[in-house]
Short mmCIF file of C-alpha atoms in Angstrom, two decimals:
data_model
loop_
_atom_site.label_atom_id
_atom_site.label_comp_id
_atom_site.label_asym_id
_atom_site.label_seq_id
_atom_site.Cartn_x
_atom_site.Cartn_y
_atom_site.Cartn_z
CA UNK A 29 84.48 162.64 100.41
CA UNK A 30 82.06 165.08 98.87
CA UNK A 31 81.99 165.44 95.06
CA UNK A 32 81.11 168.98 94.12
CA UNK A 33 79.71 169.82 90.69
CA UNK A 34 80.84 173.27 89.51
CA UNK A 35 77.81 175.43 88.72
CA UNK A 36 75.41 173.14 90.61
CA UNK A 37 76.62 172.95 94.22
CA UNK A 38 73.98 173.31 96.91
CA UNK A 39 73.94 175.15 100.22
CA UNK A 40 73.46 171.79 101.97
CA UNK A 41 76.71 170.51 100.45
CA UNK A 42 78.57 173.66 101.44
CA UNK A 43 77.17 173.45 104.97
CA UNK A 44 78.61 169.92 105.21
CA UNK A 45 82.03 171.18 104.05
CA UNK A 46 81.88 173.91 106.68
CA UNK A 47 80.56 171.96 109.65
CA UNK A 48 82.18 168.58 109.10
CA UNK A 49 85.41 169.72 107.42
CA UNK A 50 84.70 167.05 104.82
CA UNK A 51 87.29 166.50 102.07
CA UNK A 52 86.04 167.48 98.64
CA UNK A 53 86.79 166.77 95.02
CA UNK A 54 85.42 168.23 91.79
CA UNK A 55 83.20 166.17 89.61
CA UNK A 56 85.60 164.73 87.01
CA UNK A 57 83.19 165.81 84.25
CA UNK A 58 84.62 169.34 84.83
CA UNK A 59 88.16 168.31 83.78
CA UNK A 60 87.84 168.70 79.95
CA UNK A 61 86.54 172.25 80.30
CA UNK A 62 89.29 173.16 82.71
CA UNK A 63 91.95 171.78 80.39
CA UNK A 64 90.57 173.50 77.29
CA UNK A 65 90.75 176.86 79.09
CA UNK A 66 94.31 176.09 80.17
CA UNK A 67 95.23 175.35 76.55
CA UNK A 68 93.78 178.71 75.49
CA UNK A 69 95.92 180.52 78.07
CA UNK A 70 99.04 178.61 76.97
CA UNK A 71 98.44 179.66 73.38
CA UNK A 72 97.90 183.29 74.42
CA UNK A 73 101.14 183.22 76.42
CA UNK A 74 103.02 182.09 73.36
CA UNK A 75 101.47 184.77 71.16
CA UNK A 76 102.38 188.42 70.57
CA UNK A 77 99.07 190.07 71.53
CA UNK A 78 98.88 191.56 75.00
CA UNK A 79 96.54 189.64 77.34
CA UNK A 80 95.95 190.97 80.80
CA UNK A 81 97.56 188.87 83.50
CA UNK A 82 99.12 186.52 80.98
CA UNK A 83 101.90 188.62 79.50
CA UNK A 84 101.20 191.99 81.17
CA UNK A 85 101.54 193.49 84.61
CA UNK A 86 98.57 193.82 86.97
CA UNK A 87 96.13 196.55 87.96
CA UNK A 88 97.60 199.97 87.26
CA UNK A 89 100.62 198.19 85.71
CA UNK A 90 98.54 196.39 83.07
CA UNK A 91 100.20 198.34 80.25
CA UNK A 92 103.58 196.79 81.09
CA UNK A 93 104.52 193.87 78.75
CA UNK A 94 106.18 190.81 80.30
CA UNK A 95 108.61 188.64 78.33
CA UNK A 96 107.76 184.89 77.99
CA UNK A 97 110.85 183.95 80.00
CA UNK A 98 109.55 185.96 82.95
CA UNK A 99 106.05 184.44 83.09
CA UNK A 100 106.69 182.12 86.02
CA UNK A 101 108.46 184.88 87.95
CA UNK A 102 105.57 187.22 87.25
CA UNK A 103 103.05 184.80 88.79
CA UNK A 104 105.24 184.01 91.81
CA UNK A 105 105.86 187.74 92.43
CA UNK A 106 102.13 188.39 92.19
CA UNK A 107 101.39 185.92 94.98
CA UNK A 108 104.25 186.99 97.27
CA UNK A 109 103.60 190.72 96.80
CA UNK A 110 99.90 190.28 97.62
CA UNK A 111 100.57 188.42 100.85
CA UNK A 112 99.81 191.56 102.86
CA UNK A 113 97.10 190.26 105.22
CA UNK A 114 97.14 191.26 108.87
CA UNK A 115 95.40 190.21 112.02
CA UNK A 116 94.64 186.85 113.58
CA UNK A 117 94.48 183.75 111.33
CA UNK A 118 90.97 182.85 110.22
CA UNK A 119 89.37 179.70 111.65
CA UNK A 120 90.30 176.42 110.04
CA UNK A 121 86.68 175.67 108.99
CA UNK A 122 86.47 179.01 107.12
CA UNK A 123 89.79 178.47 105.41
CA UNK A 124 88.72 175.00 104.21
CA UNK A 125 85.44 176.37 102.95
CA UNK A 126 87.31 179.12 101.12
CA UNK A 127 89.51 176.45 99.45
CA UNK A 128 86.45 174.45 98.38
CA UNK A 129 84.85 177.58 96.91
CA UNK A 130 88.04 178.32 94.95
CA UNK A 131 87.87 174.77 93.52
CA UNK A 132 84.32 175.41 92.41
CA UNK A 133 85.20 178.70 90.72
CA UNK A 134 88.18 177.21 88.87
CA UNK A 135 85.99 174.22 88.01
CA UNK A 136 83.74 176.33 85.81
CA UNK A 137 86.45 176.06 83.09
CA UNK A 138 86.91 179.79 82.54
CA UNK A 139 90.07 180.42 84.51
CA UNK A 140 92.80 178.74 82.50
CA UNK A 141 94.61 176.81 85.28
CA UNK A 142 96.12 173.36 84.81
CA UNK A 143 94.42 170.26 86.27
CA UNK A 144 97.46 169.59 88.46
CA UNK A 145 96.57 172.66 90.55
CA UNK A 146 93.00 171.42 91.02
CA UNK A 147 94.41 168.08 92.24
CA UNK A 148 96.82 169.74 94.67
CA UNK A 149 94.08 171.87 96.24
CA UNK A 150 91.91 168.74 96.59
CA UNK A 151 94.80 166.84 98.21
CA UNK A 152 95.49 169.65 100.63
CA UNK A 153 91.86 169.49 101.78
CA UNK A 154 91.94 165.68 102.03
CA UNK A 155 95.19 165.54 103.97
CA UNK A 156 94.54 168.48 106.23
CA UNK A 157 97.00 171.09 104.95
CA UNK A 158 95.28 174.34 105.81
CA UNK A 159 96.92 177.65 104.80
CA UNK A 160 97.34 180.23 107.55
CA UNK A 161 95.27 183.21 106.34
CA UNK A 162 95.22 186.54 108.16
CA UNK A 163 91.72 187.88 108.67
CA UNK A 164 92.19 191.45 107.53
CA UNK A 165 93.30 193.14 104.32
CA UNK A 166 90.63 192.63 101.68
CA UNK A 167 88.30 195.38 100.41
CA UNK A 168 86.26 192.87 98.44
CA UNK A 169 87.07 193.98 94.92
CA UNK A 170 89.60 192.92 92.38
CA UNK A 171 89.07 189.80 94.39
CA UNK A 172 89.85 189.05 98.04
CA UNK A 173 93.47 189.60 97.01
CA UNK A 174 95.43 189.42 100.22
CA UNK A 175 93.68 186.44 101.85
CA UNK A 176 93.62 184.44 98.61
CA UNK A 177 97.35 185.21 98.12
CA UNK A 178 98.07 183.72 101.55
CA UNK A 179 96.09 180.63 100.55
CA UNK A 180 97.90 180.33 97.24
CA UNK A 181 101.32 180.92 98.76
CA UNK A 182 101.25 177.40 100.28
CA UNK A 183 100.53 175.92 96.83
CA UNK A 184 103.86 177.36 95.59
CA UNK A 185 105.75 176.31 98.72
CA UNK A 186 105.72 179.68 100.49
CA UNK A 187 103.61 181.11 103.32
CA UNK A 188 102.50 179.07 106.32
CA UNK A 189 100.07 176.19 106.84
CA UNK A 190 98.58 174.22 109.71
CA UNK A 191 99.21 170.46 109.54
CA UNK A 192 98.90 167.91 112.24
CA UNK A 193 98.25 170.53 114.89
CA UNK A 194 101.37 172.52 114.00
CA UNK A 195 101.87 175.76 112.13
CA UNK A 196 104.69 175.17 109.63
CA UNK A 197 106.30 176.86 106.64
CA UNK A 198 104.17 176.10 103.61
CA UNK A 199 106.74 173.90 101.88
CA UNK A 200 107.33 171.87 105.04
CA UNK A 201 103.59 171.31 105.58
CA UNK A 202 103.24 170.04 102.02
CA UNK A 203 106.23 167.72 102.44
CA UNK A 204 104.90 166.25 105.67
CA UNK A 205 101.59 165.61 103.94
CA UNK A 206 103.37 163.84 101.08
CA UNK A 207 102.67 166.65 98.64
CA UNK A 208 104.87 168.97 96.55
CA UNK A 209 104.48 172.62 95.53
CA UNK A 210 103.75 173.61 91.94
CA UNK A 211 105.30 176.43 90.00
CA UNK A 212 102.56 178.63 88.59
CA UNK A 213 102.23 179.12 84.84
CA UNK A 214 100.69 181.99 82.86
CA UNK A 215 97.67 183.60 84.59
CA UNK A 216 97.47 180.89 87.26
CA UNK A 217 98.43 183.18 90.13
CA UNK A 218 95.86 185.72 89.00
CA UNK A 219 93.20 183.00 88.71
CA UNK A 220 93.81 182.02 92.33
CA UNK A 221 93.72 185.50 93.90
CA UNK A 222 91.04 187.15 91.77
CA UNK A 223 87.78 186.01 93.29
CA UNK A 224 85.33 186.43 96.12
CA UNK A 225 85.99 183.16 97.99
CA UNK A 226 87.14 184.73 101.29
CA UNK A 227 84.07 187.00 101.49
CA UNK A 228 81.76 184.28 100.35
CA UNK A 229 83.13 181.71 102.83
CA UNK A 230 82.55 184.08 105.75
CA UNK A 231 79.11 185.10 104.50
CA UNK A 232 78.17 181.43 104.16
CA UNK A 233 79.41 180.69 107.67
CA UNK A 234 77.33 183.60 108.96
CA UNK A 235 74.36 182.28 106.99
CA UNK A 236 74.61 178.72 108.32
CA UNK A 237 75.24 179.71 111.91
CA UNK A 238 72.71 182.56 111.74
CA UNK A 239 69.97 180.27 110.50
CA UNK A 240 70.62 177.89 113.38
CA UNK A 241 70.17 180.86 115.74
CA UNK A 242 66.91 181.79 113.97
CA UNK A 243 65.60 178.27 114.54
CA UNK A 244 66.55 178.48 118.19
CA UNK A 245 64.79 181.87 118.49
CA UNK A 246 61.52 180.27 117.56
CA UNK A 247 61.96 177.80 120.40
CA UNK A 248 63.11 180.30 123.02
CA UNK A 249 60.27 182.67 122.05
CA UNK A 250 57.73 179.91 122.51
CA UNK A 251 59.17 179.25 125.99
CA UNK A 252 58.99 182.95 126.82
CA UNK A 253 55.37 183.12 125.68
CA UNK A 254 54.45 180.37 128.09
CA UNK A 255 56.61 181.81 130.88
CA UNK A 256 54.67 185.13 130.88
CA UNK A 257 51.35 183.29 130.13
CA UNK A 258 51.11 184.95 126.74
CA UNK A 259 48.24 184.47 124.35
CA UNK A 260 48.40 182.24 121.31
CA UNK A 261 45.54 184.09 119.62
CA UNK A 262 47.96 186.17 117.52
CA UNK A 263 49.23 182.89 116.02
CA UNK A 264 45.89 182.16 114.39
CA UNK A 265 46.80 180.98 110.89
CA UNK A 266 44.30 183.18 109.08
CA UNK A 267 46.05 186.30 110.35
CA UNK A 268 49.29 185.33 108.68
CA UNK A 269 47.70 184.00 105.48
CA UNK A 270 46.09 187.38 105.05
CA UNK A 271 49.49 189.01 104.99
CA UNK A 272 51.16 186.35 102.89
CA UNK A 273 54.82 186.51 103.85
CA UNK A 274 56.24 182.94 103.86
CA UNK A 275 58.53 183.39 106.87
CA UNK A 276 55.74 184.89 108.95
CA UNK A 277 53.42 182.02 108.06
CA UNK A 278 56.04 179.43 108.92
CA UNK A 279 57.08 181.15 112.15
CA UNK A 280 53.49 181.26 113.34
CA UNK A 281 52.91 177.64 112.44
CA UNK A 282 56.05 176.62 114.27
CA UNK A 283 55.07 178.55 117.37
CA UNK A 284 51.61 176.96 117.33
CA UNK A 285 53.21 173.48 117.13
CA UNK A 286 55.66 174.28 119.92
CA UNK A 287 52.93 175.50 122.26
CA UNK A 288 50.29 172.95 121.40
CA UNK A 289 49.13 171.04 124.48
CA UNK A 290 50.52 173.48 127.07
CA UNK A 291 48.61 173.37 130.33
CA UNK A 292 49.94 176.85 131.10
CA UNK A 293 48.29 178.21 127.96
CA UNK A 294 44.98 176.45 128.67
CA UNK A 295 44.90 177.79 132.25
CA UNK A 296 44.33 181.41 131.22
CA UNK A 297 42.12 181.22 128.11
CA UNK A 298 39.24 182.34 130.26
CA UNK A 299 39.22 185.18 132.76
CA UNK A 300 42.54 186.75 131.73
CA UNK A 301 42.12 190.50 132.17
CA UNK A 302 44.93 191.32 129.73
CA UNK A 303 43.65 192.21 126.29
CA UNK A 304 46.88 192.16 124.28
CA UNK A 305 50.47 191.13 124.92
CA UNK A 306 53.39 193.45 124.20
CA UNK A 307 54.76 193.40 120.67
CA UNK A 308 57.76 191.20 121.61
CA UNK A 309 55.23 188.41 122.25
CA UNK A 310 52.39 189.33 119.89
CA UNK A 311 54.51 190.18 116.84
CA UNK A 312 57.03 187.35 116.94
CA UNK A 313 55.96 185.81 113.60
CA UNK A 314 56.03 189.23 111.92
CA UNK A 315 59.58 189.97 113.17
CA UNK A 316 61.35 186.61 113.29
CA UNK A 317 59.50 185.48 110.19
CA UNK A 318 60.58 188.59 108.28
CA UNK A 319 64.18 187.96 109.39
CA UNK A 320 63.91 184.41 108.07
CA UNK A 321 62.73 185.72 104.70
CA UNK A 322 65.65 188.15 104.54
CA UNK A 323 68.14 185.46 105.42
CA UNK A 324 66.71 183.22 102.67
CA UNK A 325 67.08 186.05 100.13
CA UNK A 326 70.76 186.31 101.07
CA UNK A 327 71.05 182.52 100.88
CA UNK A 328 69.94 182.53 97.24
CA UNK A 329 72.54 185.18 96.38
CA UNK A 330 75.33 183.26 98.14
CA UNK A 331 74.40 179.96 96.47
CA UNK A 332 74.73 181.65 93.09
CA UNK A 333 78.07 183.20 94.11
CA UNK A 334 79.41 179.89 95.36
CA UNK A 335 78.90 178.48 91.88
CA UNK A 336 80.33 181.49 90.01
CA UNK A 337 83.52 182.01 88.04
CA UNK A 338 84.89 185.14 89.67
CA UNK A 339 88.41 185.74 88.43
CA UNK A 340 89.67 188.04 85.68
CA UNK A 341 90.24 187.77 82.77
CA UNK A 342 87.90 184.92 81.96
CA UNK A 343 88.52 182.38 79.19
CA UNK A 344 85.44 182.06 76.97
CA UNK A 345 86.46 178.86 75.27
CA UNK A 346 83.52 178.49 72.89
CA UNK A 347 83.87 182.09 71.71
CA UNK A 348 87.66 181.83 71.44
CA UNK A 349 88.09 184.91 73.63
CA UNK A 350 89.98 185.90 76.80
CA UNK A 351 88.05 188.85 78.19
CA UNK A 352 88.66 191.24 81.03
CA UNK A 353 85.61 191.84 83.20
CA UNK A 354 84.64 192.47 86.78
CA UNK A 355 83.28 189.25 88.24
CA UNK A 356 85.77 189.61 91.11
CA UNK A 357 83.74 192.51 92.52
CA UNK A 358 82.02 191.17 95.62
CA UNK A 359 79.06 193.58 95.63
CA UNK A 360 76.47 190.74 95.69
CA UNK A 361 78.20 189.16 98.65
CA UNK A 362 78.40 192.51 100.43
CA UNK A 363 74.70 193.04 99.98
CA UNK A 364 73.96 189.52 101.22
CA UNK A 365 76.14 190.03 104.26
CA UNK A 366 74.42 193.32 105.14
CA UNK A 367 71.04 191.58 104.82
CA UNK A 368 72.08 188.78 107.18
CA UNK A 369 73.45 191.32 109.63
CA UNK A 370 70.15 193.21 109.73
CA UNK A 371 68.23 189.98 110.31
CA UNK A 372 70.52 188.88 113.11
CA UNK A 373 70.27 192.23 114.86
CA UNK A 374 66.46 192.17 114.74
CA UNK A 375 66.15 188.58 116.00
CA UNK A 376 68.34 189.65 118.93
CA UNK A 377 66.48 192.90 119.52
CA UNK A 378 63.06 191.31 119.93
CA UNK A 379 64.53 188.44 122.02
CA UNK A 380 66.10 190.97 124.36
CA UNK A 381 62.73 192.62 124.90
CA UNK A 382 61.24 189.24 125.84
CA UNK A 383 63.98 188.81 128.43
CA UNK A 384 63.25 192.28 129.83
CA UNK A 385 59.57 191.38 129.98
CA UNK A 386 60.26 188.22 131.97
CA UNK A 387 62.45 189.85 134.65
CA UNK A 388 60.05 192.79 135.19
CA UNK A 389 57.40 191.87 137.81
CA UNK A 390 55.05 194.58 136.51
CA UNK A 391 54.92 192.94 133.07
CA UNK A 392 55.61 189.22 133.62
CA UNK A 393 52.15 188.27 134.99
CA UNK A 394 53.11 187.44 138.52
CA UNK A 395 56.60 186.00 138.08
CA UNK A 396 58.98 187.02 140.88
CA UNK A 397 61.30 189.98 140.27
CA UNK A 398 64.31 188.96 138.18
CA UNK A 399 63.09 185.36 138.30
CA UNK A 400 64.64 184.60 141.68
CA UNK A 401 62.67 182.73 144.40
CA UNK A 402 64.05 185.11 147.08
CA UNK A 403 64.23 188.65 145.57
CA UNK A 404 66.07 191.30 147.55
CA UNK A 405 68.58 188.95 149.10
CA UNK A 406 69.17 187.60 145.60
CA UNK A 407 69.39 189.51 142.30
CA UNK A 408 68.58 186.55 140.01
CA UNK A 409 68.80 187.32 136.34
CA UNK A 410 69.04 191.10 136.80
CA UNK A 411 72.49 191.53 135.30
CA UNK A 412 72.10 188.72 132.79
CA UNK A 413 69.40 190.92 131.25
CA UNK A 414 71.78 193.86 131.26
CA UNK A 415 74.37 191.70 129.45
CA UNK A 416 71.84 190.96 126.72
CA UNK A 417 71.12 194.68 126.35
CA UNK A 418 74.80 195.25 125.79
CA UNK A 419 75.00 192.47 123.22
CA UNK A 420 71.85 193.72 121.46
CA UNK A 421 73.30 197.23 121.22
CA UNK A 422 76.62 195.92 119.90
CA UNK A 423 74.80 193.96 117.17
CA UNK A 424 72.84 197.06 116.21
CA UNK A 425 76.10 198.88 115.60
CA UNK A 426 77.57 195.93 113.73
CA UNK A 427 74.51 195.79 111.51
CA UNK A 428 75.27 199.13 109.87
CA UNK A 429 75.83 198.58 106.16
CA UNK A 430 79.35 198.00 104.99
CA UNK A 431 78.68 197.71 101.27
CA UNK A 432 78.03 201.47 101.02
CA UNK A 433 81.50 202.30 102.37
CA UNK A 434 83.57 202.25 99.21
CA UNK A 435 86.99 203.83 98.90
CA UNK A 436 89.37 204.04 95.91
CA UNK A 437 92.49 201.81 95.94
CA UNK A 438 95.42 200.89 93.67
CA UNK A 439 96.07 204.35 92.29
CA UNK A 440 92.37 204.80 91.48
CA UNK A 441 92.32 201.85 89.11
CA UNK A 442 90.09 200.01 91.61
CA UNK A 443 88.00 203.05 92.36
CA UNK A 444 84.89 201.34 93.76
CA UNK A 445 85.07 198.39 96.10
CA UNK A 446 82.49 196.28 97.99
CA UNK A 447 83.93 195.97 101.52
CA UNK A 448 82.30 192.56 101.51
CA UNK A 449 85.17 190.91 103.37
CA UNK A 450 84.72 192.57 106.71
CA UNK A 451 80.97 192.87 106.04
CA UNK A 452 80.90 189.07 105.98
CA UNK A 453 83.49 188.60 108.70
CA UNK A 454 81.51 190.61 111.30
CA UNK A 455 78.69 188.08 111.01
CA UNK A 456 80.64 185.66 113.16
CA UNK A 457 80.71 188.07 116.13
CA UNK A 458 77.06 188.95 115.57
CA UNK A 459 76.02 185.31 115.67
CA UNK A 460 78.01 184.74 118.87
CA UNK A 461 76.29 187.71 120.43
CA UNK A 462 72.90 186.44 119.26
CA UNK A 463 73.57 182.94 120.60
CA UNK A 464 74.27 184.46 124.01
CA UNK A 465 71.15 186.61 123.94
CA UNK A 466 69.09 183.53 123.09
CA UNK A 467 70.96 181.53 125.72
CA UNK A 468 69.89 184.02 128.39
CA UNK A 469 66.32 183.97 127.07
CA UNK A 470 66.43 180.15 127.36
CA UNK A 471 67.55 180.38 131.01
CA UNK A 472 64.96 183.01 131.93
CA UNK A 473 62.07 181.34 130.14
CA UNK A 474 62.91 177.94 131.68
CA UNK A 475 62.98 179.55 135.14
CA UNK A 476 59.67 181.30 134.46
CA UNK A 477 57.96 178.12 133.25
CA UNK A 478 59.18 176.25 136.35
CA UNK A 479 57.56 178.94 138.55
CA UNK A 480 54.24 178.04 136.90
CA UNK A 481 54.25 174.52 138.38
CA UNK A 482 52.21 172.44 138.81
CA UNK A 483 51.05 173.67 135.43
CA UNK A 484 53.26 172.24 132.65
CA UNK A 485 54.25 173.52 129.30
CA UNK A 486 53.85 171.54 126.05
CA UNK A 487 55.60 168.25 125.39
CA UNK A 488 58.10 169.73 122.86
CA UNK A 489 59.03 172.52 125.30
CA UNK A 490 59.28 170.11 128.22
CA UNK A 491 61.87 168.22 126.15
CA UNK A 492 63.79 171.45 125.64
CA UNK A 493 63.73 172.17 129.39
CA UNK A 494 65.03 168.67 130.11
CA UNK A 495 67.89 169.24 127.67
CA UNK A 496 68.74 172.51 129.32
CA UNK A 497 68.59 171.08 132.82
CA UNK A 498 71.05 168.34 131.84
CA UNK A 499 73.60 171.13 131.59
CA UNK A 500 72.33 174.00 133.78
CA UNK A 501 70.54 173.71 137.12
CA UNK A 502 67.62 176.01 138.06
CA UNK A 503 68.64 179.23 139.75
CA UNK A 504 67.98 179.31 143.51
CA UNK A 505 70.46 181.31 145.49
CA UNK A 506 72.60 183.66 143.46
CA UNK A 507 75.68 182.14 141.78
CA UNK A 508 78.09 183.15 139.05
CA UNK A 509 75.95 183.04 135.94
CA UNK A 510 78.66 183.39 133.28
CA UNK A 511 79.14 179.59 132.94
CA UNK A 512 75.34 179.11 132.74
CA UNK A 513 75.11 181.69 129.95
CA UNK A 514 77.94 180.03 127.99
CA UNK A 515 76.41 176.57 128.45
CA UNK A 516 73.00 177.81 127.25
CA UNK A 517 74.60 179.63 124.33
CA UNK A 518 76.38 176.42 123.27
CA UNK A 519 73.01 174.59 123.22
CA UNK A 520 71.73 177.30 120.89
CA UNK A 521 74.84 177.32 118.68
CA UNK A 522 75.04 173.57 118.24
CA UNK A 523 71.38 173.18 117.37
CA UNK A 524 70.72 171.08 120.49
CA UNK A 525 67.78 173.22 121.56
CA UNK A 526 66.08 173.03 118.18
CA UNK A 527 66.76 169.30 117.98
CA UNK A 528 65.29 168.66 121.43
CA UNK A 529 61.82 169.74 120.29
CA UNK A 530 61.53 166.72 118.07
CA UNK A 531 59.61 168.87 115.62
CA UNK A 532 60.52 169.77 112.01
CA UNK A 533 61.58 173.44 112.13
CA UNK A 534 61.74 175.72 109.07
CA UNK A 535 64.63 175.00 106.75
CA UNK A 536 66.98 177.42 105.08
CA UNK A 537 65.61 176.44 101.66
CA UNK A 538 62.00 177.57 101.79
#
């Protein structure tokens, strides 16, 4: 059980929620603030003054007054009418992270929901009741309305949820878990569906998985450098200190540590007729390091957003106000997702060029064509390289900004939106593509290094080769390479390749 403190949760805690599907609860110190805000909403509901979302309609219908006797119906109708998501259900891990993020937002004590709703959401996470949430339908402003409505529908006994390996009606899933639905009171439905938790959950997932790929890229690029007998002179620390970018400095230091002690490197320090390596070898710290810096910038934004109160209106208890604002607008998340997308695309672009270098006998410093011991009869990694070119190109297209693509909705009341939802959601596909590019680089670099025998690479990289060879045999005669690519990509995605080095690699928190 992880206890999350609203306003102070860390990326490390959120990564544990995402990767381990750990149950969570709010720090009980948040309860008094949550209850004071709920009392303020109850008082407003009993009063005569119009308060948006409490005794009025929503969006363009905000001028419509709602009678006190219709408050519960208003909130239920809000949830049901907004269950308009389409597409495949989102992954369970993303749905659970989304629920945890909603708890954190409500826990700031500015939303006006009752404590019983906090407890029900916690219990759903603990007992494994996961709402079925369609992937598409949010434009990332006025909150992630459709996906959050599907999440909230289960709380009121509607919608669908996964429980015990089955997809069940929401009420049935709650019953089987020993839980009961709750009728929403004033503003509570609005508090649940106004917010950026869908977009933020997907952006965080892209962040965590993308950083793991960035770590693996440092390892695979070190392997590639040794495979083509590249120079380590461009890793000289003074070069990178003179420029000053933290990611570049760290990437160069990591590459130096990974290659330290390589017999292959020592064998060509003297007498090598090549003056400079191609940019994909020489400029690795400048490219991958810059991508690391960009990912970390996005990480800071997403950590702030994970701790934010993002619904509307917000209850300012100390000021005695209930104020309509725009914290539901996911523009910060959209920018962060676009930044991560650019970084992922560039890590893959330079990795693909290293693969192309290794399979080309005119550039690979005497490696056999396409890294096969019997070229001509065998094609080796020829088409594996083509596959990485396709994945690289796909990621370039996916990296185009989404946050600039606003369109008016809801009768022009919501006339500028962030498009953060699909901007964040595309990161999952981009990371999968990148993992496969890096998986192919791992296969090619391992093959190239083995052709350098009896010269050996460094101890950390030998450990990486041993880990790979536990799952994938060297390539002799041609065989179907799709299973090898998937196996290598899994080693990248799970962090096994980075872990095999035994070295401390750069962390997400610089």
